[in-house]
Coordinates of C-alpha atoms in Angstrom, one line a residue:
Chain A
M133 CA 91.2 -38.2 87.9
T134 CA 93.4 -35.6 86.3
K135 CA 94.4 -38.2 83.7
N136 CA 90.8 -38.8 82.9
R137 CA 90.3 -35.1 82.6
K138 CA 93.2 -34.7 80.2
R139 CA 91.7 -37.5 78.1
Y140 CA 88.3 -35.8 78.0
L141 CA 89.9 -32.5 77.1
E142 CA 91.7 -34.2 74.2
A143 CA 88.5 -35.9 73.0
Y144 CA 86.7 -32.6 73.0
L145 CA 89.5 -30.8 71.2
F146 CA 89.1 -33.2 68.3
L147 CA 85.4 -32.4 68.3
V148 CA 85.8 -28.6 68.3
P149 CA 85.7 -28.2 64.5
I150 CA 82.6 -30.3 63.9
I151 CA 80.7 -28.9 66.8
T152 CA 81.5 -25.3 66.0
F153 CA 80.6 -25.7 62.3
L154 CA 77.3 -27.6 63.0
A155 CA 76.2 -25.3 65.8
V156 CA 76.9 -22.1 63.8
F157 CA 75.9 -23.2 60.3
K158 CA 73.3 -25.8 60.9
Y159 CA 71.6 -25.5 64.3
Y160 CA 71.6 -21.8 64.5
P161 CA 69.9 -21.2 61.1
F162 CA 67.6 -24.2 61.7
F163 CA 66.2 -22.7 64.9
T164 CA 66.1 -19.2 63.4
G165 CA 64.0 -20.6 60.6
I166 CA 61.5 -22.1 63.1
F167 CA 61.4 -19.0 65.2
R168 CA 60.9 -16.8 62.1
A169 CA 57.9 -18.8 61.0
F170 CA 56.0 -16.9 63.6
Y171 CA 57.0 -13.5 62.3
R172 CA 56.0 -11.1 59.6
W173 CA 59.5 -10.4 58.4
N174 CA 61.2 -9.0 55.3
A175 CA 64.8 -9.0 56.6
A176 CA 64.7 -5.2 56.6
N177 CA 62.2 -2.9 58.1
I178 CA 59.2 -5.2 58.9
D179 CA 59.8 -7.5 61.8
K180 CA 56.7 -8.3 63.9
F181 CA 55.6 -11.3 65.9
V182 CA 52.3 -12.6 64.4
G183 CA 51.7 -15.9 66.2
L184 CA 50.2 -18.6 64.0
D185 CA 49.1 -16.1 61.3
N186 CA 51.5 -17.4 58.7
F187 CA 50.3 -21.0 59.2
I188 CA 46.7 -20.0 59.0
E189 CA 47.3 -18.1 55.8
L190 CA 49.3 -21.0 54.4
F191 CA 46.4 -23.4 54.8
K192 CA 44.1 -21.1 53.1
D193 CA 46.6 -20.3 50.3
A194 CA 45.3 -21.8 47.0
N195 CA 48.8 -21.6 45.5
F196 CA 50.2 -23.7 48.3
G197 CA 47.4 -26.2 47.8
A198 CA 48.2 -26.4 44.1
A199 CA 51.9 -26.8 45.0
F200 CA 51.0 -29.8 47.2
R201 CA 48.8 -31.3 44.6
N202 CA 51.7 -31.0 42.1
I203 CA 54.2 -32.6 44.5
L204 CA 51.9 -35.5 45.1
I205 CA 51.6 -36.2 41.4
Y206 CA 55.3 -35.7 40.9
S207 CA 56.2 -38.0 43.8
A208 CA 53.8 -40.7 42.8
S209 CA 55.1 -40.7 39.3
F210 CA 58.7 -40.6 40.5
L211 CA 58.1 -43.5 42.7
I212 CA 56.4 -45.6 40.0
I213 CA 59.1 -44.8 37.6
N214 CA 61.9 -45.8 39.9
L215 CA 60.2 -48.9 41.1
T216 CA 60.0 -50.2 37.5
M217 CA 62.5 -49.0 34.9
P218 CA 65.8 -49.2 36.9
L219 CA 64.7 -52.5 38.4
F220 CA 63.9 -53.8 34.9
A221 CA 67.2 -52.7 33.6
A222 CA 69.0 -54.1 36.6
V223 CA 67.4 -57.5 36.3
L224 CA 68.2 -57.6 32.6
T225 CA 71.8 -56.6 33.2
Y226 CA 72.2 -59.1 36.0
N227 CA 71.1 -61.9 33.7
I228 CA 73.5 -61.2 31.0
R229 CA 76.0 -64.1 30.8
N230 CA 78.8 -62.4 29.0
E231 CA 80.9 -60.8 31.7
R232 CA 82.4 -58.1 29.4
L233 CA 79.0 -57.0 28.1
K234 CA 77.6 -57.0 31.6
K235 CA 80.4 -54.8 32.8
F236 CA 80.1 -52.5 29.9
F237 CA 76.4 -51.9 30.5
R238 CA 76.8 -51.5 34.2
L239 CA 79.4 -48.9 33.8
G240 CA 77.6 -47.2 30.9
F241 CA 74.4 -46.7 32.9
V242 CA 76.4 -45.0 35.6
V243 CA 78.1 -42.5 33.3
P244 CA 75.1 -40.1 33.0
M245 CA 74.9 -40.0 36.8
V246 CA 78.2 -38.0 36.9
V247 CA 76.9 -35.4 34.5
P248 CA 75.8 -32.4 36.6
M249 CA 72.0 -32.5 37.2
M250 CA 71.9 -28.9 35.9
V251 CA 73.3 -29.9 32.5
I252 CA 70.7 -32.6 32.3
I253 CA 67.9 -30.1 33.1
L254 CA 69.2 -27.6 30.6
M255 CA 69.7 -30.3 28.0
W256 CA 66.0 -31.3 28.3
R257 CA 65.0 -27.7 28.2
W258 CA 66.6 -27.7 24.8
I259 CA 64.9 -30.9 23.8
Y260 CA 61.5 -29.5 24.7
G261 CA 62.1 -26.0 23.5
G262 CA 60.4 -24.1 20.8
S263 CA 58.6 -25.3 17.6
F264 CA 62.0 -26.5 16.3
G265 CA 62.9 -28.3 19.5
V266 CA 64.2 -31.8 19.0
L267 CA 61.1 -33.5 20.4
N268 CA 58.8 -31.6 18.2
Q269 CA 61.0 -32.3 15.2
F270 CA 60.9 -35.9 16.0
L271 CA 57.1 -36.0 16.3
Q272 CA 56.9 -34.3 12.9
M273 CA 59.3 -36.8 11.4
I274 CA 57.2 -39.8 12.5
G275 CA 54.0 -38.1 11.3
L276 CA 52.6 -37.1 14.6
E277 CA 52.5 -33.4 13.9
R278 CA 49.3 -33.0 15.8
W279 CA 51.1 -34.1 19.0
R280 CA 53.5 -31.2 18.9
H281 CA 53.4 -28.9 21.9
A282 CA 55.1 -26.1 23.6
W283 CA 55.9 -28.7 26.2
L284 CA 57.0 -26.5 29.0
G285 CA 54.7 -23.6 28.1
E286 CA 51.3 -25.3 28.3
P287 CA 49.6 -26.0 31.6
S288 CA 48.5 -29.4 30.5
T289 CA 51.9 -30.7 29.5
A290 CA 54.4 -28.8 31.7
L291 CA 54.3 -31.0 34.8
G292 CA 54.4 -34.1 32.6
A293 CA 57.4 -32.8 30.8
I294 CA 59.2 -32.3 34.0
I295 CA 58.4 -35.8 35.1
F296 CA 59.6 -37.1 31.7
I297 CA 63.1 -35.7 32.1
N298 CA 65.7 -38.4 32.2
F299 CA 63.7 -40.8 30.1
P300 CA 64.1 -43.9 30.2
W301 CA 64.9 -43.1 33.9
I302 CA 67.5 -45.8 34.3
S303 CA 70.7 -43.9 34.9
G304 CA 70.5 -43.2 38.6
I305 CA 71.4 -44.4 42.0
Y306 CA 68.3 -46.7 42.0
Y307 CA 69.8 -48.9 39.3
L308 CA 73.0 -49.4 41.3
I309 CA 71.0 -50.2 44.5
Y310 CA 68.9 -52.9 42.7
L311 CA 72.0 -54.4 41.1
A312 CA 73.8 -54.6 44.4
G313 CA 70.8 -56.4 45.9
L314 CA 70.7 -58.9 43.0
N315 CA 74.4 -59.5 43.2
N316 CA 73.9 -60.6 46.8
I317 CA 71.6 -63.4 46.0
P318 CA 73.4 -66.7 46.6
I319 CA 74.1 -68.4 43.3
D320 CA 73.0 -71.9 44.4
L321 CA 69.4 -70.6 44.9
H322 CA 69.3 -70.0 41.2
E323 CA 70.9 -73.3 40.4
S324 CA 68.3 -75.2 42.5
A325 CA 65.5 -73.1 40.9
Q326 CA 66.8 -74.2 37.5
I327 CA 66.7 -77.8 38.5
D328 CA 63.1 -77.4 39.6
G329 CA 62.3 -76.1 36.2
I330 CA 61.2 -72.7 37.1
N331 CA 61.2 -70.2 34.3
H332 CA 62.7 -66.8 34.3
I333 CA 59.6 -64.8 35.1
Q334 CA 58.7 -67.1 37.9
R335 CA 62.2 -66.9 39.3
L336 CA 62.1 -63.1 39.2
W337 CA 58.7 -63.0 41.0
Y338 CA 59.2 -65.7 43.6
I339 CA 62.9 -65.6 44.3
D340 CA 64.6 -62.4 43.1
I341 CA 62.1 -59.8 44.1
P342 CA 61.5 -61.2 47.6
L343 CA 65.2 -61.3 48.2
I344 CA 65.8 -57.7 47.3
I345 CA 62.8 -56.4 49.2
S346 CA 65.1 -54.4 51.5
Q347 CA 66.6 -52.6 48.5
I348 CA 63.1 -51.9 47.2
K349 CA 62.1 -50.4 50.5
L350 CA 65.2 -48.3 50.5
V351 CA 64.4 -47.0 47.0
V352 CA 60.8 -46.2 48.1
M353 CA 61.9 -44.1 51.0
Y354 CA 64.8 -42.4 49.3
A355 CA 62.9 -41.6 46.1
L356 CA 60.0 -40.2 48.2
I357 CA 62.3 -37.9 50.2
V358 CA 64.1 -36.8 47.0
A359 CA 60.8 -36.2 45.2
M360 CA 59.2 -34.2 48.0
Q361 CA 62.1 -31.7 47.8
V362 CA 62.1 -31.2 44.0
F363 CA 62.5 -27.6 42.9
Q364 CA 65.6 -27.2 40.8
Q365 CA 63.7 -28.5 37.7
P366 CA 60.7 -26.2 37.9
L367 CA 62.9 -23.3 39.0
V368 CA 65.0 -23.5 35.9
L369 CA 62.5 -24.8 33.4
T370 CA 59.2 -23.1 34.2
S371 CA 59.4 -20.9 37.4
G372 CA 56.4 -22.9 38.6
G373 CA 54.3 -21.9 35.6
P374 CA 52.3 -21.6 33.5
G375 CA 50.0 -20.5 36.3
T376 CA 50.7 -22.8 39.2
S377 CA 50.9 -26.0 37.0
T378 CA 54.5 -26.8 38.0
L379 CA 54.7 -25.0 41.3
T380 CA 56.1 -27.2 44.2
P381 CA 56.2 -26.4 47.9
A382 CA 59.9 -25.9 48.0
L383 CA 59.8 -23.6 44.9
Y384 CA 56.9 -21.7 46.5
M385 CA 59.0 -21.2 49.6
Y386 CA 61.9 -19.9 47.5
Q387 CA 59.7 -17.5 45.5
Q388 CA 58.1 -16.1 48.7
A389 CA 61.5 -15.4 50.1
F390 CA 63.5 -14.2 47.2
T391 CA 60.9 -12.7 44.9
Y392 CA 58.4 -11.2 47.4
D393 CA 60.7 -10.7 50.4
R394 CA 58.2 -12.5 52.6
F395 CA 60.9 -14.3 54.7
G396 CA 58.6 -15.1 57.6
Y397 CA 55.9 -16.6 55.4
A398 CA 58.6 -18.6 53.5
S399 CA 59.9 -19.9 56.8
S400 CA 56.5 -21.2 57.8
I401 CA 56.5 -23.2 54.5
G402 CA 59.9 -24.5 55.4
V403 CA 58.6 -25.7 58.8
I404 CA 55.7 -27.5 57.2
L405 CA 58.0 -29.2 54.7
F406 CA 60.4 -30.1 57.4
I407 CA 57.6 -31.8 59.4
V408 CA 56.5 -33.8 56.4
L409 CA 60.0 -34.9 55.5
M410 CA 60.8 -35.7 59.2
A411 CA 57.8 -38.0 59.3
L412 CA 58.9 -39.7 56.1
T413 CA 62.5 -40.1 57.5
I414 CA 61.2 -41.6 60.8
I415 CA 59.1 -44.1 58.9
N416 CA 62.1 -44.8 56.8
Q417 CA 64.3 -45.5 59.8
Y418 CA 61.6 -47.8 61.2
I419 CA 61.3 -49.8 58.0
V420 CA 65.1 -50.1 57.5
K421 CA 65.5 -51.3 61.1
E422 CA 62.7 -53.9 60.5
T423 CA 64.5 -55.3 57.4
D424 CA 67.7 -55.5 59.4
K425 CA 65.9 -57.8 61.8
L426 CA 64.6 -59.9 59.0
D427 CA 68.1 -60.4 57.6
Chain B
M300 CA 71.8 -82.3 23.1
L301 CA 74.4 -80.1 24.7
N302 CA 74.5 -78.1 21.5
N303 CA 70.8 -77.6 21.6
V304 CA 70.8 -76.2 25.1
K305 CA 73.6 -73.9 24.3
H306 CA 71.7 -72.6 21.3
K307 CA 68.6 -72.0 23.3
I308 CA 70.5 -70.1 25.9
S309 CA 72.2 -67.9 23.4
F310 CA 68.9 -67.0 21.8
G311 CA 67.4 -65.9 25.2
Q312 CA 70.6 -64.0 25.8
L313 CA 70.3 -62.3 22.4
I314 CA 66.8 -61.0 23.4
L315 CA 68.1 -59.9 26.8
V316 CA 71.1 -58.0 25.4
G317 CA 68.8 -56.5 22.7
C318 CA 66.5 -55.1 25.4
V319 CA 69.4 -53.7 27.4
L320 CA 70.8 -52.2 24.3
I321 CA 67.5 -50.4 23.4
L322 CA 67.4 -48.9 26.9
F323 CA 71.0 -48.0 26.6
I324 CA 70.5 -46.2 23.3
F325 CA 67.5 -44.2 24.7
T326 CA 69.6 -43.3 27.8
F327 CA 72.3 -41.9 25.6
L328 CA 70.3 -40.4 22.8
P329 CA 69.9 -37.0 24.5
F330 CA 73.6 -36.8 25.2
Y331 CA 74.4 -37.9 21.7
L332 CA 72.2 -35.1 20.3
M333 CA 73.8 -32.6 22.6
V334 CA 77.3 -33.5 21.4
V335 CA 76.3 -33.6 17.8
S336 CA 74.5 -30.2 17.9
S337 CA 77.2 -28.6 20.0
I338 CA 79.4 -28.1 16.9
K339 CA 76.6 -26.6 14.7
Y340 CA 75.0 -23.2 14.2
Q341 CA 71.3 -22.8 14.9
M342 CA 70.2 -23.3 11.3
Q343 CA 72.1 -26.6 11.0
I344 CA 70.4 -27.9 14.2
I345 CA 67.0 -27.1 12.7
D346 CA 67.9 -28.6 9.2
Q347 CA 69.5 -31.7 10.4
P348 CA 69.0 -32.5 14.1
W349 CA 69.9 -36.2 14.0
W350 CA 73.4 -36.3 12.5
F351 CA 76.6 -34.4 12.0
S352 CA 76.5 -31.7 9.3
L353 CA 79.2 -29.6 7.7
P354 CA 80.8 -27.3 8.5
F355 CA 81.8 -28.1 12.0
H356 CA 81.7 -25.0 14.2
F357 CA 84.3 -25.8 16.8
S358 CA 84.3 -22.1 17.5
N359 CA 81.2 -22.8 19.7
Y360 CA 83.6 -24.6 22.0
V361 CA 86.1 -21.8 22.0
K362 CA 83.5 -19.2 22.8
A363 CA 81.8 -21.3 25.4
F364 CA 85.2 -22.1 27.0
D365 CA 85.9 -18.4 27.0
A366 CA 82.7 -17.8 29.0
L367 CA 83.2 -20.8 31.3
W368 CA 86.9 -21.1 32.3
R369 CA 86.7 -18.6 35.1
P370 CA 83.5 -20.1 36.6
I371 CA 85.2 -23.6 36.3
I372 CA 88.2 -22.3 38.3
N373 CA 85.7 -20.8 40.8
S374 CA 84.0 -24.1 41.1
F375 CA 87.3 -25.8 41.8
I376 CA 88.2 -23.3 44.5
V377 CA 84.8 -23.6 46.2
T378 CA 84.8 -27.4 46.0
I379 CA 88.3 -27.6 47.5
I380 CA 87.4 -25.2 50.4
G381 CA 84.3 -27.2 51.1
L382 CA 86.1 -30.5 51.0
V383 CA 88.8 -29.3 53.4
I384 CA 86.0 -28.4 55.8
T385 CA 84.2 -31.7 55.5
E386 CA 87.3 -33.9 55.6
T387 CA 89.0 -32.2 58.5
A388 CA 86.0 -31.7 60.8
A389 CA 84.5 -35.2 60.1
S390 CA 87.7 -37.1 60.4
M391 CA 88.8 -35.5 63.6
A392 CA 85.3 -36.1 65.1
A393 CA 85.3 -39.7 63.9
Y394 CA 88.7 -40.2 65.5
S395 CA 87.5 -38.8 68.8
F396 CA 84.5 -41.1 68.8
T397 CA 86.5 -44.2 68.0
R398 CA 89.4 -43.6 70.5
Y399 CA 87.8 -41.9 73.5
D400 CA 85.0 -42.3 76.0
F401 CA 83.8 -39.0 77.4
P402 CA 80.8 -37.4 79.0
F403 CA 77.9 -36.5 76.7
K404 CA 79.2 -38.8 74.0
N405 CA 75.8 -40.1 73.1
I406 CA 74.1 -36.7 73.1
I407 CA 76.8 -35.3 70.8
F408 CA 76.5 -38.3 68.6
F409 CA 72.8 -37.9 68.2
S410 CA 72.9 -34.2 67.7
I411 CA 75.3 -34.9 64.7
L412 CA 73.0 -37.7 63.4
M413 CA 69.9 -35.6 63.7
L414 CA 71.2 -33.2 61.1
L415 CA 70.9 -35.9 58.5
M416 CA 67.2 -35.4 58.7
I417 CA 67.3 -31.7 58.0
P418 CA 67.3 -31.2 54.3
G419 CA 69.5 -28.3 53.1
F420 CA 66.6 -26.2 51.6
V421 CA 64.8 -26.0 55.0
I422 CA 67.5 -23.7 56.3
L423 CA 68.0 -22.0 52.9
I424 CA 66.5 -18.7 54.0
P425 CA 67.9 -18.2 57.5
Q426 CA 71.2 -19.4 56.2
F427 CA 71.2 -16.8 53.4
I428 CA 70.4 -14.0 55.9
Q429 CA 73.1 -15.3 58.3
M430 CA 75.8 -15.6 55.7
T431 CA 74.9 -12.2 54.3
N432 CA 75.1 -10.6 57.8
M433 CA 78.4 -12.3 58.4
G434 CA 79.8 -10.6 55.2
F435 CA 80.0 -13.8 53.2
F436 CA 77.7 -12.7 50.4
N437 CA 79.4 -13.2 47.0
T438 CA 82.6 -14.7 48.4
Y439 CA 84.2 -18.1 48.0
L440 CA 83.7 -18.9 51.7
G441 CA 80.1 -18.0 51.4
L442 CA 79.7 -20.5 48.6
A443 CA 81.8 -23.2 50.2
I444 CA 81.0 -23.2 53.9
P445 CA 77.3 -24.3 54.0
P446 CA 77.6 -27.2 51.6
G447 CA 80.9 -28.2 53.1
V448 CA 79.3 -28.3 56.6
H449 CA 76.2 -29.9 55.2
M450 CA 78.3 -33.0 54.2
C451 CA 79.9 -33.3 57.7
P452 CA 77.4 -35.6 59.4
L453 CA 77.3 -38.1 56.6
A454 CA 81.1 -38.0 56.2
F455 CA 81.4 -38.5 60.0
I456 CA 79.3 -41.6 59.9
L457 CA 81.2 -43.2 57.0
M458 CA 84.6 -42.4 58.6
R459 CA 83.6 -43.6 62.1
S460 CA 82.6 -47.0 60.8
F461 CA 85.8 -47.2 58.9
F462 CA 88.0 -46.1 61.8
I463 CA 86.3 -48.7 64.1
G464 CA 87.7 -51.3 61.7
I465 CA 91.3 -50.3 62.2
P466 CA 93.0 -52.9 64.5
G467 CA 93.5 -51.6 68.0
S468 CA 97.0 -53.0 68.3
L469 CA 98.2 -50.4 65.9
F470 CA 97.2 -47.6 68.3
E471 CA 98.6 -49.4 71.3
N472 CA 102.0 -50.0 69.6
A473 CA 102.2 -46.4 68.6
Q474 CA 101.4 -45.3 72.1
I475 CA 104.1 -47.5 73.5
E476 CA 106.5 -45.9 71.0
G477 CA 105.5 -42.6 72.6
A478 CA 103.2 -41.1 70.0
N479 CA 100.5 -38.8 71.2
N480 CA 97.0 -38.9 69.8
W481 CA 97.4 -36.1 67.4
M482 CA 100.4 -37.9 65.9
I483 CA 98.5 -41.2 65.8
F484 CA 95.7 -39.4 64.0
T485 CA 97.8 -37.7 61.4
K486 CA 100.5 -40.3 60.9
I487 CA 98.6 -43.5 61.2
V488 CA 94.9 -43.1 60.9
V489 CA 94.7 -40.6 58.0
P490 CA 97.2 -42.5 55.8
L491 CA 95.4 -45.8 56.5
S492 CA 92.0 -44.3 55.7
K493 CA 92.6 -43.3 52.0
P494 CA 89.6 -45.4 50.8
V495 CA 87.1 -43.7 53.0
L496 CA 88.6 -40.3 52.6
S497 CA 88.3 -40.6 48.8
T498 CA 84.8 -41.9 49.1
V499 CA 83.9 -38.9 51.1
A500 CA 85.8 -36.6 48.7
I501 CA 83.8 -37.9 45.8
L502 CA 80.5 -37.8 47.6
A503 CA 81.0 -34.3 49.1
G504 CA 82.9 -32.9 46.1
F505 CA 80.1 -34.0 43.8
T506 CA 77.5 -32.4 46.0
I507 CA 79.3 -29.2 46.4
W508 CA 80.2 -28.8 42.8
N509 CA 76.6 -29.4 41.7
N510 CA 75.0 -27.2 44.4
Y511 CA 72.9 -24.9 42.2
V512 CA 70.3 -23.2 44.5
W513 CA 72.7 -22.1 47.2
S514 CA 75.2 -20.8 44.6
L515 CA 72.4 -18.9 42.9
V516 CA 71.3 -17.0 46.0
I517 CA 74.6 -16.3 47.6
S518 CA 76.5 -15.1 44.5
Q519 CA 76.0 -12.2 42.1
G520 CA 77.7 -11.3 38.9
D521 CA 80.8 -13.0 37.7
K522 CA 83.1 -12.4 40.7
V523 CA 82.8 -15.9 42.3
Q524 CA 80.1 -17.4 40.1
P525 CA 80.5 -21.2 39.9
V526 CA 80.1 -23.1 36.6
I527 CA 76.8 -24.6 37.7
V528 CA 75.2 -21.1 37.7
A529 CA 77.2 -19.9 34.7
I530 CA 75.9 -22.5 32.3
A531 CA 72.3 -21.5 33.0
K532 CA 73.1 -18.0 31.7
L533 CA 75.0 -19.0 28.5
K534 CA 73.8 -17.3 25.4
G535 CA 74.9 -17.5 21.8
N536 CA 74.5 -14.8 19.1
I537 CA 71.8 -15.2 16.5
N538 CA 73.9 -17.5 14.3
E539 CA 75.4 -19.7 17.0
G540 CA 72.1 -20.1 18.9
D541 CA 71.7 -23.3 20.9
G542 CA 75.0 -24.7 19.6
L543 CA 77.1 -22.5 21.8
K544 CA 75.0 -23.3 24.9
L545 CA 75.3 -27.1 24.2
A546 CA 79.0 -26.7 23.8
G547 CA 79.0 -25.1 27.2
Y548 CA 77.1 -27.9 28.7
V549 CA 79.5 -30.4 27.3
I550 CA 82.5 -28.4 28.7
A551 CA 80.8 -28.2 32.1
S552 CA 80.2 -32.0 32.2
L553 CA 83.8 -32.9 31.3
P554 CA 85.7 -32.4 34.5
L555 CA 83.5 -34.8 36.5
V556 CA 83.1 -37.3 33.6
I557 CA 86.9 -37.4 33.1
L558 CA 87.5 -37.8 36.8
F559 CA 84.9 -40.6 36.8
F560 CA 86.9 -42.7 34.3
F561 CA 90.1 -42.2 36.2
M562 CA 88.6 -43.3 39.5
T563 CA 85.5 -45.4 38.8
K564 CA 85.5 -47.4 42.1
P565 CA 85.6 -44.5 44.6
F566 CA 83.0 -42.7 42.4
I567 CA 80.5 -45.6 42.5
S568 CA 81.0 -46.2 46.3
G569 CA 80.7 -42.4 46.9
I570 CA 77.5 -42.1 45.0
T571 CA 76.0 -45.2 46.6
A572 CA 77.1 -44.2 50.1
G573 CA 75.1 -40.9 49.7
A574 CA 71.9 -42.8 49.1
V575 CA 72.3 -45.7 51.4
K576 CA 73.5 -43.9 54.5
G577 CA 71.8 -40.6 53.9

């Protein structure tokens, strides 16, 4: 008995750091955030319980509606992009015979991933920027002067410009995920396909893609969760503007808190976002589990 | 016959490699333009955006480095503090879960896992108020603790599955030799776990180094400002213009890119682990 107790004590001692850190710096602010969603609160002199008022206001808030519309467009585009371009590049790389070339490209596509996201965002700001921006100069050079835009400054192009960052959208985790899936395909499957006289496109459609379906599902869920949270790009590039054309829910939350001192209202946005993401994550867990069974 | 087949294959391969090459060129085009333009003054960028042009203004780099060396040191300090938090807390917890059975084990396990579902920005506001109230505003600890703690659950999962794979006989032998659990942990488990510790270091270090939004709200002025915030504020004079900024972006990218080429394997496994397990 006492021996057991001593072992328990030891086990808990090893857990002290993680439990302390997570309780103080994760659970405490998390529950504060939920609690504060029901308050009108500016972190200074105003601090009043208002029930569901924040949520009611939120659902009537046209800006929040616009932010949700933007995030849906952004997420759908992000999803389509990451289901096609990196997969295309991965399939191509996978089929290169020359091992050295293959290695070179695989490594090469990873390199931009280690460049800080912030640098990439700022680099694209420069590419889009001004009438002498690189993109506008390029359009002029190929004779498409009429297509020149203040890309980040016009409501009709700003969201598109943010989606277009990272073109051709290959360098990223998604490329590596697809490649890992393709590398797991048993080699004799391809050999027997070759004997049966299947061409490359048929092989891709009937053999390769069905066999990497779990990777594709992973990409869908991960990309959705990443896309729903986007806000660094609009924060740095457009502050959500012009108007509300690039506002996202997370950015709206940030602005309500740090520009307007409406911490209670901002917390209610956080709660809504959390619920949406939680739902996505649970669906994700369910799908991943299902594919585990299939394997 | 054989020759024919070989010829056919190499033609298909040629198209294949050509396609990849085009994608590759487009991927690197922006980076190429950034590097080329980083040694120009503004007028040179406008006159000749696509190629090098004389004179080279390496002074852009000198000036950008002047503005960035302190923030880079700040970023190193913050990242190291954050990493110490992640690695220590997660490895100790993982050890406890692999070596012991104890009451509430499952509840504790799930309350750690649950946190993977809470994205960092959901707690941004309460965390900001909390850290400010605790006196961490504009300090290294204020910058380092939240992202360091944020990486703990994922690090814990990765380490736990690694520790489970360590053969049990190693522990038993050590115990017979009279080693206590703290000694087993520090002298046996930690040295054996270099692969997972470095995966976690890359994954967490990368996240902490690149954490923009938290750094933006919790820091002010130059005192502890990390490089990720500093580059967004870079400005050149009227001659230097964008050239100086771009030089700054190149400088800010170099530490991680250089590190990547020295330790490619842990980098790739670190990056992938973040997506697959998170």
